[in-house]
Short mmCIF file of C-alpha atoms in Angstrom, two decimals:
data_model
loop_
_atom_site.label_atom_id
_atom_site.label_comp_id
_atom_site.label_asym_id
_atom_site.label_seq_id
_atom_site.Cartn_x
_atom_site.Cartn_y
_atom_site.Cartn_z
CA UNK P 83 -15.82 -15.96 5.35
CA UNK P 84 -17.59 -12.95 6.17
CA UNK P 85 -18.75 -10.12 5.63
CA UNK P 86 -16.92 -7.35 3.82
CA UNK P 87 -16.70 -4.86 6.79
CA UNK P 88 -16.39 -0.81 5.43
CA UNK P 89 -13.97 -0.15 7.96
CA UNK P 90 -12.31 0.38 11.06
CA UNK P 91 -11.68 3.89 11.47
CA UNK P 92 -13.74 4.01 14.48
CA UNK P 93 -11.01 2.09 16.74
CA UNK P 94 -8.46 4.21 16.46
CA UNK P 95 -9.88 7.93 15.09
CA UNK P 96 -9.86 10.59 17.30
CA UNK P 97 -12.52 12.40 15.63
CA UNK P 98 -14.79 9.06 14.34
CA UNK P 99 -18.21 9.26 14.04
CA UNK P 100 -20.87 6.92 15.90
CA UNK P 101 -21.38 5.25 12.06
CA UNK P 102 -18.02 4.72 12.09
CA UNK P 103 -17.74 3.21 15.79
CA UNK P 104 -20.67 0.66 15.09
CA UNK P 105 -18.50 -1.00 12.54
CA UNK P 106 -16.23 -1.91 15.49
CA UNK P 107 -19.47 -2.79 17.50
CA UNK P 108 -20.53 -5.31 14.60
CA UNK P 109 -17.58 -7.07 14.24
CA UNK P 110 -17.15 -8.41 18.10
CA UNK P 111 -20.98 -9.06 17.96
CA UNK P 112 -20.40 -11.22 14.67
CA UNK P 113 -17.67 -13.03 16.04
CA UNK P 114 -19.33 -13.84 19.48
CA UNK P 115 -22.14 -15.05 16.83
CA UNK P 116 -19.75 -17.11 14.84
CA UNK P 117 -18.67 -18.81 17.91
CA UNK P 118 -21.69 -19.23 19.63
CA UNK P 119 -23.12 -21.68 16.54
CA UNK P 120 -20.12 -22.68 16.23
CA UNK P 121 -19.74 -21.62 12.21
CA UNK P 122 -16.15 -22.03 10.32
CA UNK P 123 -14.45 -18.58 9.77
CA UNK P 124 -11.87 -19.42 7.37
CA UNK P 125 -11.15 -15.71 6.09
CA UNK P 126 -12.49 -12.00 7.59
CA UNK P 127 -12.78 -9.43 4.88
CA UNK P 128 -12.81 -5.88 5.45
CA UNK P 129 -12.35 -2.56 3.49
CA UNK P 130 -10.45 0.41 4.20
CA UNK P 131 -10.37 3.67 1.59
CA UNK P 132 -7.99 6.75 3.08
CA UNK P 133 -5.10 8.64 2.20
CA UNK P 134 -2.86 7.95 5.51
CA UNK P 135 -0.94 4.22 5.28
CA UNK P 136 -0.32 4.05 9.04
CA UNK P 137 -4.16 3.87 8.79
CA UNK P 138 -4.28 0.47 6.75
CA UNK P 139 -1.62 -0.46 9.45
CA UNK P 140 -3.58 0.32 12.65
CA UNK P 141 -6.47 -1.47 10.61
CA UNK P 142 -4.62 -4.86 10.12
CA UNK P 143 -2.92 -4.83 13.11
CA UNK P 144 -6.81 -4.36 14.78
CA UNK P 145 -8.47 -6.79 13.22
CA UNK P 146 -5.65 -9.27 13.60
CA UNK P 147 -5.25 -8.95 17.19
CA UNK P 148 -9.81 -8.54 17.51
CA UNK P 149 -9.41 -11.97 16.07
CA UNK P 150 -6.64 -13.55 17.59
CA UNK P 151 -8.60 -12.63 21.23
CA UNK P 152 -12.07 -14.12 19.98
CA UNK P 153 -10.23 -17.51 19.48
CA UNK P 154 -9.96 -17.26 15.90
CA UNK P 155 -5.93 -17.31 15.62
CA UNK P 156 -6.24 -19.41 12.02
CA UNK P 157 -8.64 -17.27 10.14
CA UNK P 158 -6.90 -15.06 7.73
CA UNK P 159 -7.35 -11.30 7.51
CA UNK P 160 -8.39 -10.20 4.16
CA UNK P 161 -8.08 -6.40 2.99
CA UNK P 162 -10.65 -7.08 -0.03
CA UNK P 163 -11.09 -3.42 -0.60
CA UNK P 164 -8.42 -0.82 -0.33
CA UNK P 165 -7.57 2.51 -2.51
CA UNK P 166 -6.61 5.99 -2.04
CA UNK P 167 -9.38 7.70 -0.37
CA UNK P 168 -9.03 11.42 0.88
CA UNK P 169 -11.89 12.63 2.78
CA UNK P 170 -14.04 14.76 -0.18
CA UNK P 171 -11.38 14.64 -2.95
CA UNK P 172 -10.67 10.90 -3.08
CA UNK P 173 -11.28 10.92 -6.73
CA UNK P 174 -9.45 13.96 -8.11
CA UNK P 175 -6.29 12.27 -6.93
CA UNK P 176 -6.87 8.60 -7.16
CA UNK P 177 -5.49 8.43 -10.38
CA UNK P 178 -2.53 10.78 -10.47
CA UNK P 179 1.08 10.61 -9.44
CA UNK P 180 0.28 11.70 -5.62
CA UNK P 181 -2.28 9.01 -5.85
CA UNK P 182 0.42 6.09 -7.35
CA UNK P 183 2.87 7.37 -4.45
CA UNK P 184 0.32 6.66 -1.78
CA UNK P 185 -0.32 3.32 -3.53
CA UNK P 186 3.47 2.21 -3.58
CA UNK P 187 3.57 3.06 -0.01
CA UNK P 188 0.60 1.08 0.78
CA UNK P 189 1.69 -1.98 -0.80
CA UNK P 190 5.22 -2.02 0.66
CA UNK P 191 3.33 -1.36 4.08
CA UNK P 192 1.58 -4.64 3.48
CA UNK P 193 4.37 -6.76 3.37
CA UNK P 194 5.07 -6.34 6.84
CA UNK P 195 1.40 -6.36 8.32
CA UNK P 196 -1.11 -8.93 9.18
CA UNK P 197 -2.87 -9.30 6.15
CA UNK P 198 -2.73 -12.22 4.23
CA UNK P 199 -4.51 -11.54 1.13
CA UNK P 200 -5.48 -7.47 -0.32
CA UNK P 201 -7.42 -6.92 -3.64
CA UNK P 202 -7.10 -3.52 -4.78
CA UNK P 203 -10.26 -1.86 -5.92
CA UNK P 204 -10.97 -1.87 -8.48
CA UNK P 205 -10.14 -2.49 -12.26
CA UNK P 206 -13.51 -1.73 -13.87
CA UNK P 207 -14.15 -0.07 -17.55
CA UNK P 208 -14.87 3.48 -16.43
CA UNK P 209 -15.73 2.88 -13.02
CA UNK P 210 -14.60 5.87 -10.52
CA UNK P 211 -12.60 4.05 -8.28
CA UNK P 212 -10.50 2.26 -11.11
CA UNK P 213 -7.15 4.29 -10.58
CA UNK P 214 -5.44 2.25 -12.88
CA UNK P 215 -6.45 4.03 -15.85
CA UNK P 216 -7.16 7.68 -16.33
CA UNK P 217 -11.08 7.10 -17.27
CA UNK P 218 -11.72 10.62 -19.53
CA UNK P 219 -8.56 9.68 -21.69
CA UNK P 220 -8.59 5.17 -20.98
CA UNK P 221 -4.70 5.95 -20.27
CA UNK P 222 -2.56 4.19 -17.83
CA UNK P 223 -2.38 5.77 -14.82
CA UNK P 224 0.72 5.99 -12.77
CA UNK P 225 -0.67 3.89 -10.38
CA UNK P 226 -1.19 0.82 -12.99
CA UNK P 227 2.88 1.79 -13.47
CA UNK P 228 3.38 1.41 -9.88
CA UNK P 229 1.32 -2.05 -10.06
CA UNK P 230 3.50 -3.58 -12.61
CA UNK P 231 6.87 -2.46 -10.84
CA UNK P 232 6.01 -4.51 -7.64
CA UNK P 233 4.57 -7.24 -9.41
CA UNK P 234 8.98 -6.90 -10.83
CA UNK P 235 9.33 -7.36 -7.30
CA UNK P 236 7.15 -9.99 -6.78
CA UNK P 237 8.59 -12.43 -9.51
CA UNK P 238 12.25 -11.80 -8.04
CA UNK P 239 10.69 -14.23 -5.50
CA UNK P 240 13.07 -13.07 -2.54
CA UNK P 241 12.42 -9.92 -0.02
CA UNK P 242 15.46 -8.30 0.92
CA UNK P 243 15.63 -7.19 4.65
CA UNK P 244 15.43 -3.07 4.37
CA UNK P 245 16.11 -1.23 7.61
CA UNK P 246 13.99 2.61 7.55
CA UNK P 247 13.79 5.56 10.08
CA UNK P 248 9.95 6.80 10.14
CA UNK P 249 10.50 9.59 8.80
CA UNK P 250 12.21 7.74 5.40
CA UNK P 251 10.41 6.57 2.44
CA UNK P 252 9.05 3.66 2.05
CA UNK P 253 10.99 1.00 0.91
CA UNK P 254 10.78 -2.37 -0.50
CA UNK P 255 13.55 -4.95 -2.01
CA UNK P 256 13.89 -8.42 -3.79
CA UNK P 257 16.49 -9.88 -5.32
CA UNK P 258 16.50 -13.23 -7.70
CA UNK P 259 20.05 -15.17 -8.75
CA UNK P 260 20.80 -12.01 -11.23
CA UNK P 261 18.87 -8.95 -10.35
CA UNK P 262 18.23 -7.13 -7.02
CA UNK P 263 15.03 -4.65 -7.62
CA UNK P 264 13.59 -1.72 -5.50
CA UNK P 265 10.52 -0.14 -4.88
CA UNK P 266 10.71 3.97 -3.44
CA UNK P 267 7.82 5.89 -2.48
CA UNK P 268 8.21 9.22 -0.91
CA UNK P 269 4.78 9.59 0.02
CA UNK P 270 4.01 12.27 2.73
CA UNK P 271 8.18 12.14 3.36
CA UNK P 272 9.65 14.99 5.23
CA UNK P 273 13.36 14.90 4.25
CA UNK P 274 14.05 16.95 0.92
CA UNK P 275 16.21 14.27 -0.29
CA UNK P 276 17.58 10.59 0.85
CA UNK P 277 20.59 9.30 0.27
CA UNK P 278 20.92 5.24 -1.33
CA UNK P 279 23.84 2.88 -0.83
CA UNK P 280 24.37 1.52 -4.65
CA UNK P 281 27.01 0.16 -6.48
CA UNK P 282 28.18 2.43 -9.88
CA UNK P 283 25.79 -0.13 -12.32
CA UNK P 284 22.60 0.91 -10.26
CA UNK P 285 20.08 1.99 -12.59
CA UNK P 286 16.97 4.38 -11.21
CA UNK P 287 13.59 5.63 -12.19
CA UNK P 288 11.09 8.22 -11.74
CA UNK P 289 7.78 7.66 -11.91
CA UNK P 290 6.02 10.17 -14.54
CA UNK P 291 2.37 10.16 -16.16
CA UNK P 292 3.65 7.80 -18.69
CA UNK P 293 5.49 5.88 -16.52
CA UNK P 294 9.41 5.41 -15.44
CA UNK P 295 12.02 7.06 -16.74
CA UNK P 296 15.60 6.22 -16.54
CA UNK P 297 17.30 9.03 -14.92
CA UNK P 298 21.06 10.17 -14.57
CA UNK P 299 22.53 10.05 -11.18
CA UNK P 300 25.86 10.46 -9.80
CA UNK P 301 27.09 7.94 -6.95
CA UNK P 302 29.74 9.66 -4.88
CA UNK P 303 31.46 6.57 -3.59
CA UNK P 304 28.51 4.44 -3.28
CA UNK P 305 26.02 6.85 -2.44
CA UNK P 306 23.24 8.29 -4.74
CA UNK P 307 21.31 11.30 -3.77
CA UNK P 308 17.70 11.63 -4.69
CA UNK P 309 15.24 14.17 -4.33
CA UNK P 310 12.14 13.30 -1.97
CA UNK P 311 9.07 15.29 -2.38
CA UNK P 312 5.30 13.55 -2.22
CA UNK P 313 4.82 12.65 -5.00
CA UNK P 314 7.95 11.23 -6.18
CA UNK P 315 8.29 7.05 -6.80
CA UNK P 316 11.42 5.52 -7.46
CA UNK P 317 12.05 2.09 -9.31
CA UNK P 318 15.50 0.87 -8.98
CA UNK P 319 17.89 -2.23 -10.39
CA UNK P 320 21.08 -3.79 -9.89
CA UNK P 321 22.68 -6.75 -11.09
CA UNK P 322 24.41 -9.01 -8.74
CA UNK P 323 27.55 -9.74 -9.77
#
């Protein structure tokens, strides 16, 4: 596999620097090198670090398709380095609540993109990019609360179909033989507040610093209202009856 690429802003930024654009440059040239000797290419890594999700989207969706035209249709697309990444401030966020929002929304993005594998970066003892742990107090972060909620998901073992208007949040589901679960970010949402079809035993949480809290909420005939600002994440339950 090959070869860790830092990045494809330059296909689709309006304002992307010539750096940037060479990354674009590189990969066609590597794969025209790849198939001229005629090497295997059973994965292509690359790395993306930003604080928009449609930009991991346009990403995959480029590299998929960059492939797919070079002839490689059966080697995987592997995100092998992805975080929050604001241009300057990256850092002062990565770990905090607006930083765990962006995450949830970047993970739910993923399930429906071409990427078949993503490693989050990273998990190291006081390194800068770890956003899993608050490194001047070697707290969880929200975002290593956000991490173990999907992973909820994950065991379920079943994605639910979830139908969303652009301007919603982002939304993932999963359901096992007891237990549906749900995954809410409202990252960069407009709407003040969304409404959620629920059944009176749904149980929801709020992502805080220490992670979720239960909250009270009052379904009006199947419908719960919650508020919607950045920063808010929402885990949810129901048991199927």
């Amino acid at each position: 596999g090959g070869y860790g690429s830092s990045g494809f802003y330059g296909a689709f930024r309006e304002n992307a620097t010539d750096f940037q654009k060479s990354f674009v440059t590189y990969f066609t040239d590597f794969l025209s090198m790849v198939k001229k000797q005629d090497c295997p290419l059973d994965f292509f890594s690359w790395h993306i670090y930003t604080d928009d999700t449609s930009e991991i989207v346009k990403s995959a969706l480029f590299v998929r398709e960059t492939l797919d035209n070079n002839g490689f249709n059966h080697t995987e697309s592997h995100l092998n380095e992805w975080n929050y990444g604001a241009e300057g401030g990256g850092f002062d966020k990565m770990d905090t609540l607006y930083g765990a929002a962006f995450i949830a929304s970047a993970l739910i993005a993923m399930q429906s993109i071409p990427v078949d594998a993503a490693q989050y970066y990273c998990a190291s003892y006081e390194a800068r990019y770890n956003g899993l742990m608050n490194i001047r107090t070697l707290k969880y972060s929200p975002v290593m609360h956000v991490m173990n909620a999907f992973a909820k998901l994950y065991e379920n073992g079943n994605e639910l179909s979830v139908r969303r208007k652009e301007d919603e949040p982002f939304i993932l589901a999963s359901a096992d033989e007891t237990t549906v679960r749900g995954l809410i970010s409202c990252y960069r949402c407009e709407k003040k507040e969304f409404v959620l079809k629920a059944s009176d035993d749904c149980e929801v949480y709020r992502l805080k610093e220490s992670g979720f809290e239960a909250i009270t909420i009052r379904n009006e005939n199947g419908s719960i209202r919650l508020p919607c600002h950045n920063d808010e994440v929402y885990y949810v339950t129901l048991k199927i009856v």
